[in-house]
């Protein structure tokens, strides 16, 4: 029997953010919420995680640099053997901030870029000068020996400039590029997504660039687990990546108020670390048990020969089979708004048969 342990955890430390992005999955705001985890509770969370495994802990938000205790908590996580990283919009990373990030044990920072054109990025982020400050933040991180990963969410507006953004990221010294695909949650439910066919073409194009060695970046599509199928069909070594969808298998999210969810885009409450130890939530949640048994997948995903290496996006399945929550809040498992085990709505692939086998594993 496979024992699933977290290898990657995202902690949304705060709702507070200095930008106003239309696709924000957490519906970030100008101020923090009153009931966000305190510094002491943050330490307790880190203790609970460290008792179970030693994953990468991503300090995220909102904007994590707006929490005054960010460096203290990063140091504490590092002292407990966790690998500390950060997800940021980059606009607040000055030379002195980068120095503190390095001193606190932050090994890598993921910074979002939405366009290679400054004015387009600024318009999307809701702040004039954001692009310039973001690029300065990347440079500051690199100057202090912090690895930088560039994150880009594919939209109708930037679909034709993804390669330009990749080139920009590599020129700026980034070592990784994660291409995010929109999931209808938080403010993202208001954005018109690209079509399934556009998803497929984008993934194929990006993987072709990987196969050709055009960029030295470590490239991974995110929230598009079908990239594992496409990579396999192209003859690429899929062992370079983890399974397409790792929500609830090796990954989860901690909400600012302590709730645990399978991933940032699947807004299902599994339990709160204020009331229930993280270990107990991780091993005993019925939702996580469902996600870990691939026999539970429905529709095409349940019949697909690639389900062990792909699995379909559970968050998109949930978001597109139920009520669209424009408030960005969390849902109780007993009051489901959608089906998180439904087939991936944005995957056009038709499985060969229900009894097929694939190199990624038997289905």
Short mmCIF file of N, CA and C in Angstrom, two decimals, residues 17-24 27-31 89 121-127 130 187:
data_model
loop_
_atom_site.label_atom_id
_atom_site.label_comp_id
_atom_site.label_asym_id
_atom_site.label_seq_id
_atom_site.Cartn_x
_atom_site.Cartn_y
_atom_site.Cartn_z
N UNK A 17 -2.61 41.94 0.32
CA UNK A 17 -1.76 42.05 -0.86
C UNK A 17 -1.74 43.50 -1.33
N UNK A 18 -0.65 43.88 -1.96
CA UNK A 18 -0.52 45.24 -2.47
C UNK A 18 -0.92 45.36 -3.93
N UNK A 19 -1.33 44.25 -4.56
CA UNK A 19 -1.79 44.27 -5.94
C UNK A 19 -3.25 43.81 -6.02
N UNK A 20 -3.83 43.92 -7.19
CA UNK A 20 -5.25 43.59 -7.37
C UNK A 20 -5.44 42.79 -8.65
N UNK A 21 -4.94 41.57 -8.65
CA UNK A 21 -4.95 40.73 -9.84
C UNK A 21 -6.33 40.09 -10.06
N UNK A 22 -6.85 40.12 -11.27
CA UNK A 22 -8.20 39.62 -11.53
C UNK A 22 -8.34 38.10 -11.42
N UNK A 23 -7.22 37.37 -11.42
CA UNK A 23 -7.30 35.91 -11.37
C UNK A 23 -6.99 35.35 -9.99
N UNK A 24 -6.90 36.20 -8.96
CA UNK A 24 -6.46 35.76 -7.63
C UNK A 24 -7.37 34.68 -7.04
N UNK A 27 -8.72 35.60 -3.53
CA UNK A 27 -9.44 36.87 -3.42
C UNK A 27 -8.75 37.78 -2.41
N UNK A 28 -7.46 38.01 -2.62
CA UNK A 28 -6.65 38.83 -1.71
C UNK A 28 -7.20 40.25 -1.64
N UNK A 29 -6.84 40.95 -0.57
CA UNK A 29 -7.41 42.27 -0.30
C UNK A 29 -6.36 43.22 0.25
N UNK A 30 -6.78 44.43 0.60
CA UNK A 30 -5.85 45.45 1.08
C UNK A 30 -5.39 45.22 2.51
N UNK A 31 -6.18 44.46 3.29
CA UNK A 31 -5.84 44.27 4.70
C UNK A 31 -5.93 42.80 5.08
N UNK A 89 4.79 38.43 -5.49
CA UNK A 89 4.64 39.19 -6.73
C UNK A 89 5.92 39.95 -7.06
N UNK A 121 1.57 43.88 -18.17
CA UNK A 121 1.72 43.29 -16.83
C UNK A 121 1.13 44.23 -15.78
N UNK A 122 1.45 45.50 -15.87
CA UNK A 122 0.96 46.47 -14.89
C UNK A 122 -0.56 46.55 -14.90
N UNK A 123 -1.15 46.52 -16.09
CA UNK A 123 -2.61 46.59 -16.18
C UNK A 123 -3.25 45.37 -15.52
N UNK A 124 -2.67 44.19 -15.75
CA UNK A 124 -3.20 42.97 -15.18
C UNK A 124 -3.05 42.97 -13.67
N UNK A 125 -1.94 43.49 -13.19
CA UNK A 125 -1.65 43.48 -11.75
C UNK A 125 -2.29 44.66 -11.00
N UNK A 126 -2.78 45.63 -11.72
CA UNK A 126 -3.46 46.74 -11.08
C UNK A 126 -2.55 47.74 -10.41
N UNK A 127 -1.29 47.84 -10.87
CA UNK A 127 -0.35 48.78 -10.28
C UNK A 127 0.65 49.25 -11.32
N UNK A 130 4.55 48.05 -11.65
CA UNK A 130 4.70 46.72 -11.03
C UNK A 130 5.74 45.88 -11.77
N UNK A 187 -11.33 34.96 -7.51
CA UNK A 187 -11.69 35.94 -8.54
C UNK A 187 -11.53 35.36 -9.94
#
